[in-house]
Amino acid sequence: MPLLIQNGRIITADDDFTADIYCQDETISRIEPTIDPQTLPSSPADLEIVDASGKYVFPGFIDPHVHIYLPFMGTYAVDDYESASKAALTGGTTTLIEMICPGPTDGPLDAFETWRSKAQGLAAVDYTFHMAVVRFEERIRDEFRRIVEHGVPSFKVFLAYKGALDLSDEHLFAMMKMAKELGVIVTAHCENAEAVDALQQALLAEGKTGTEWHGPSRPPVVEAEGVHHLCTFAHLTGAHVYTVHTSCDAAVREALAARHRGVNVWIEAVAPHLVLDETYAERADFEGAKYVMSPPLRTKWNQDVLWNGLRSRAISTVGTDHAPFSFRGQKEMGREAFTKIPNGIPTIQERVDLVHTYGVRTGRLSLNAMVDACTTQAARLFGMYPRKGAIRVGSDADLVVYDPDYRGAFSYETSHSKVDYNAYEGWERLGRPSVVTVRGQVQVRDGEFVGTVGRGRFIARDPTHG
Ligand code: URP
Ligand code: ZN
Ligand code: ZN
């Protein structure tokens, strides 16, 4: 149904103005100071009108780092595309990029098909993937070419997780050469797997098994070394790289120093590192397990570095690294040893409101910088701009009518993720997505999911990093 959004304050990465938006055939077709419904081709009965007076209108938000189907650390993340879509959309995210994380013996193309099949029929949000490269033997290299041809021109590597997802240097170098040749960007989890493993074993041997030891087993220098390593290979191969969930000053500095040397490196922060610090993972009675993720939560002052990096746009994006493992039965697998706690903090529903509440409303970030970091940069970096991440004639009609005056609290009760806790329980929430559209169809109204499960579409992308 055609859609007219009236009187909204339109805020993009670099604009701020009041206008009406008319959407037809899934795209934005007019943006004008005033659009008289009588002048539209659709009959009034066939037109959906949204009054956005007093509200912001943002481009639909993109989460560039999500896990939904994730076999990991002896278990599976608990969400499926239906629950994750509902969480994403009620939080204002209209497109997500999920990590395809195959096991060591899975074929890349088989993994791609498996992950795609998990989304089909259940996604209400638009989606695409980063393809993790966990092995890069000669015989499977063509499969990665085929995956790029299928519209997935971004790879993911883990320098961490020894024996599970980590990639040897021999394979990393060869993969980055191919990435350069294909114009594919390489996203990377930057922590030195060997160093983490050695530190973990030493701590366990000393009887240090609690959640408070997760952070010390992966100190900032381990992440900084990973960023340096990735950037050295990027320098040598010419590949473009993107450091995911960059958590601390030391890692940000390494990336910026490499950029200064001419390396094409972009930096992602994730919402948990912006607002949670290491004391959460130190909570007594195993409560800290809810806050075990990697890289770990850091000392609080690192949050200023991340916010300042976003403000200056040295840091490009804010994702979530949504990785939902329930406390009961899953996080509890690590009661005897922190190394067995499935890593991850679910945040897909909370991301935009956290950035608005604790970034914009505290004066750390402008609304334009928020939009840039939460959607436009991801669209540009990952080959979706201006189809996504923009409010322009011709762009997909993915829009978030945002109520900045809403007052509430984050809670398990209102979250759609299947996980059994909310990491931000009771925290103040200032603002919320009131209406959310995906390609012109209203999927959220008055903050509630009203959309169509299965309507989400795979977004095929072209390589843009040649
Ligand atoms: O703790 C995390 N980040 N869990 C998900 C897997 C990953 O490293 O992204
Ligand atoms: Zn990671
Ligand atoms: Zn991740």
mmCIF file of N, CA, C and O in Angstrom, residues 242-280:
data_model
loop_
_atom_site.group_PDB
_atom_site.id
_atom_site.type_symbol
_atom_site.label_atom_id
_atom_site.label_comp_id
_atom_site.label_asym_id
_atom_site.label_seq_id
_atom_site.Cartn_x
_atom_site.Cartn_y
_atom_site.Cartn_z
ATOM 1 N N TYR A 242 38.197 -4.292 7.998
ATOM 2 C CA TYR A 242 37.202 -3.682 8.904
ATOM 3 C C TYR A 242 37.307 -4.434 10.226
ATOM 4 O O TYR A 242 37.101 -5.656 10.252
ATOM 5 N N THR A 243 37.675 -3.745 11.285
ATOM 6 C CA THR A 243 37.846 -4.429 12.573
ATOM 7 C C THR A 243 36.508 -4.427 13.315
ATOM 8 O O THR A 243 35.981 -3.372 13.645
ATOM 9 N N VAL A 244 35.966 -5.618 13.526
ATOM 10 C CA VAL A 244 34.651 -5.708 14.191
ATOM 11 C C VAL A 244 34.814 -5.549 15.703
ATOM 12 O O VAL A 244 35.903 -5.710 16.251
ATOM 13 N N HIS A 245 33.740 -5.214 16.356
ATOM 14 C CA HIS A 245 33.662 -5.034 17.821
ATOM 15 C C HIS A 245 34.985 -4.546 18.434
ATOM 16 O O HIS A 245 35.515 -5.158 19.362
ATOM 17 N N THR A 246 35.469 -3.416 17.927
ATOM 18 C CA THR A 246 36.724 -2.834 18.431
ATOM 19 C C THR A 246 36.419 -2.215 19.794
ATOM 20 O O THR A 246 35.551 -1.355 19.905
ATOM 21 N N SER A 247 37.121 -2.673 20.829
ATOM 22 C CA SER A 247 36.593 -2.430 22.176
ATOM 23 C C SER A 247 37.354 -1.404 23.001
ATOM 24 O O SER A 247 36.859 -0.984 24.047
ATOM 25 N N CYS A 248 38.581 -1.035 22.580
ATOM 26 C CA CYS A 248 39.414 -0.284 23.525
ATOM 27 C C CYS A 248 40.371 0.669 22.815
ATOM 28 O O CYS A 248 40.619 0.555 21.609
ATOM 29 N N ASP A 249 40.894 1.562 23.618
ATOM 30 C CA ASP A 249 41.818 2.589 23.117
ATOM 31 C C ASP A 249 42.985 1.968 22.359
ATOM 32 O O ASP A 249 43.333 2.407 21.252
ATOM 33 N N ALA A 250 43.610 0.929 22.932
ATOM 34 C CA ALA A 250 44.809 0.355 22.309
ATOM 35 C C ALA A 250 44.506 -0.183 20.912
ATOM 36 O O ALA A 250 45.311 -0.007 19.982
ATOM 37 N N ALA A 251 43.358 -0.805 20.745
ATOM 38 C CA ALA A 251 43.000 -1.369 19.443
ATOM 39 C C ALA A 251 42.656 -0.260 18.448
ATOM 40 O O ALA A 251 43.047 -0.311 17.277
ATOM 41 N N VAL A 252 41.921 0.749 18.924
ATOM 42 C CA VAL A 252 41.570 1.876 18.039
ATOM 43 C C VAL A 252 42.848 2.567 17.570
ATOM 44 O O VAL A 252 43.006 2.884 16.380
ATOM 45 N N ARG A 253 43.778 2.752 18.483
ATOM 46 C CA ARG A 253 45.050 3.412 18.107
ATOM 47 C C ARG A 253 45.795 2.635 17.033
ATOM 48 O O ARG A 253 46.368 3.218 16.115
ATOM 49 N N GLU A 254 45.824 1.315 17.154
ATOM 50 C CA GLU A 254 46.517 0.495 16.144
ATOM 51 C C GLU A 254 45.872 0.672 14.771
ATOM 52 O O GLU A 254 46.561 0.779 13.757
ATOM 53 N N ALA A 255 44.545 0.694 14.761
ATOM 54 C CA ALA A 255 43.847 0.849 13.475
ATOM 55 C C ALA A 255 44.126 2.235 12.884
ATOM 56 O O ALA A 255 44.380 2.371 11.680
ATOM 57 N N LEU A 256 44.081 3.248 13.749
ATOM 58 C CA LEU A 256 44.309 4.606 13.234
ATOM 59 C C LEU A 256 45.753 4.780 12.762
ATOM 60 O O LEU A 256 46.012 5.463 11.757
ATOM 61 N N ALA A 257 46.692 4.154 13.462
ATOM 62 C CA ALA A 257 48.101 4.238 13.040
ATOM 63 C C ALA A 257 48.269 3.568 11.676
ATOM 64 O O ALA A 257 48.994 4.069 10.803
ATOM 65 N N ALA A 258 47.587 2.449 11.479
ATOM 66 C CA ALA A 258 47.672 1.760 10.180
ATOM 67 C C ALA A 258 47.039 2.618 9.089
ATOM 68 O O ALA A 258 47.567 2.726 7.980
ATOM 69 N N ARG A 259 45.925 3.238 9.425
ATOM 70 C CA ARG A 259 45.271 4.120 8.444
ATOM 71 C C ARG A 259 46.230 5.244 8.051
ATOM 72 O O ARG A 259 46.334 5.610 6.886
ATOM 73 N N HIS A 260 46.955 5.747 9.042
ATOM 74 C CA HIS A 260 47.949 6.804 8.817
ATOM 75 C C HIS A 260 49.043 6.324 7.861
ATOM 76 O O HIS A 260 49.595 7.098 7.078
ATOM 77 N N ARG A 261 49.328 5.019 7.916
ATOM 78 C CA ARG A 261 50.361 4.450 7.026
ATOM 79 C C ARG A 261 49.793 4.112 5.648
ATOM 80 O O ARG A 261 50.493 3.611 4.785
ATOM 81 N N GLY A 262 48.502 4.350 5.446
ATOM 82 C CA GLY A 262 47.909 4.117 4.124
ATOM 83 C C GLY A 262 47.081 2.854 4.017
ATOM 84 O O GLY A 262 46.568 2.530 2.940
ATOM 85 N N VAL A 263 46.917 2.137 5.128
ATOM 86 C CA VAL A 263 46.092 0.920 5.094
ATOM 87 C C VAL A 263 44.612 1.325 5.024
ATOM 88 O O VAL A 263 44.180 2.253 5.715
ATOM 89 N N ASN A 264 43.862 0.640 4.195
ATOM 90 C CA ASN A 264 42.418 0.886 4.107
ATOM 91 C C ASN A 264 41.730 0.080 5.199
ATOM 92 O O ASN A 264 41.365 -1.077 5.008
ATOM 93 N N VAL A 265 41.603 0.707 6.367
ATOM 94 C CA VAL A 265 40.999 0.018 7.512
ATOM 95 C C VAL A 265 39.863 0.869 8.070
ATOM 96 O O VAL A 265 40.009 2.081 8.219
ATOM 97 N N TRP A 266 38.742 0.207 8.342
ATOM 98 C CA TRP A 266 37.597 0.866 8.975
ATOM 99 C C TRP A 266 37.324 0.178 10.307
ATOM 100 O O TRP A 266 37.674 -0.993 10.496
ATOM 101 N N ILE A 267 36.710 0.938 11.187
ATOM 102 C CA ILE A 267 36.552 0.477 12.574
ATOM 103 C C ILE A 267 35.066 0.393 12.933
ATOM 104 O O ILE A 267 34.313 1.344 12.702
ATOM 105 N N GLU A 268 34.696 -0.750 13.533
ATOM 106 C CA GLU A 268 33.342 -0.929 14.068
ATOM 107 C C GLU A 268 33.400 -0.934 15.594
ATOM 108 O O GLU A 268 34.256 -1.611 16.180
ATOM 109 N N ALA A 269 32.507 -0.193 16.224
ATOM 110 C CA ALA A 269 32.267 -0.353 17.666
ATOM 111 C C ALA A 269 30.950 -1.108 17.807
ATOM 112 O O ALA A 269 30.147 -1.126 16.876
ATOM 113 N N VAL A 270 30.729 -1.757 18.950
ATOM 114 C CA VAL A 270 29.421 -2.376 19.171
ATOM 115 C C VAL A 270 28.817 -1.826 20.464
ATOM 116 O O VAL A 270 29.528 -1.426 21.386
ATOM 117 N N ALA A 271 27.479 -1.807 20.481
ATOM 118 C CA ALA A 271 26.769 -1.147 21.576
ATOM 119 C C ALA A 271 27.197 -1.628 22.968
ATOM 120 O O ALA A 271 27.370 -0.792 23.873
ATOM 121 N N PRO A 272 27.412 -2.947 23.201
ATOM 122 C CA PRO A 272 27.790 -3.332 24.570
ATOM 123 C C PRO A 272 29.051 -2.632 25.067
ATOM 124 O O PRO A 272 29.111 -2.201 26.225
ATOM 125 N N HIS A 273 30.065 -2.479 24.191
ATOM 126 C CA HIS A 273 31.300 -1.826 24.633
ATOM 127 C C HIS A 273 31.110 -0.326 24.878
ATOM 128 O O HIS A 273 31.902 0.284 25.603
ATOM 129 N N LEU A 274 30.087 0.250 24.277
ATOM 130 C CA LEU A 274 29.855 1.692 24.469
ATOM 131 C C LEU A 274 29.248 2.001 25.836
ATOM 132 O O LEU A 274 29.416 3.100 26.348
ATOM 133 N N VAL A 275 28.506 1.038 26.386
ATOM 134 C CA VAL A 275 27.724 1.363 27.585
ATOM 135 C C VAL A 275 27.969 0.450 28.786
ATOM 136 O O VAL A 275 27.548 0.772 29.903
ATOM 137 N N LEU A 276 28.607 -0.690 28.563
ATOM 138 C CA LEU A 276 28.871 -1.619 29.677
ATOM 139 C C LEU A 276 30.375 -1.654 29.937
ATOM 140 O O LEU A 276 31.167 -1.620 28.996
ATOM 141 N N ASP A 277 30.778 -1.779 31.196
ATOM 142 C CA ASP A 277 32.206 -1.882 31.483
ATOM 143 C C ASP A 277 32.503 -3.211 32.177
ATOM 144 O O ASP A 277 31.606 -3.994 32.491
ATOM 145 N N GLU A 278 33.785 -3.429 32.474
ATOM 146 C CA GLU A 278 34.248 -4.734 32.957
ATOM 147 C C GLU A 278 33.594 -5.162 34.266
ATOM 148 O O GLU A 278 33.520 -6.362 34.563
ATOM 149 N N THR A 279 33.096 -4.193 35.042
ATOM 150 C CA THR A 279 32.529 -4.568 36.346
ATOM 151 C C THR A 279 31.291 -5.456 36.188
ATOM 152 O O THR A 279 30.945 -6.227 37.084
ATOM 153 N N TYR A 280 30.612 -5.340 35.030
ATOM 154 C CA TYR A 280 29.434 -6.194 34.818
ATOM 155 C C TYR A 280 29.838 -7.669 34.763
ATOM 156 O O TYR A 280 29.152 -8.537 35.308
#
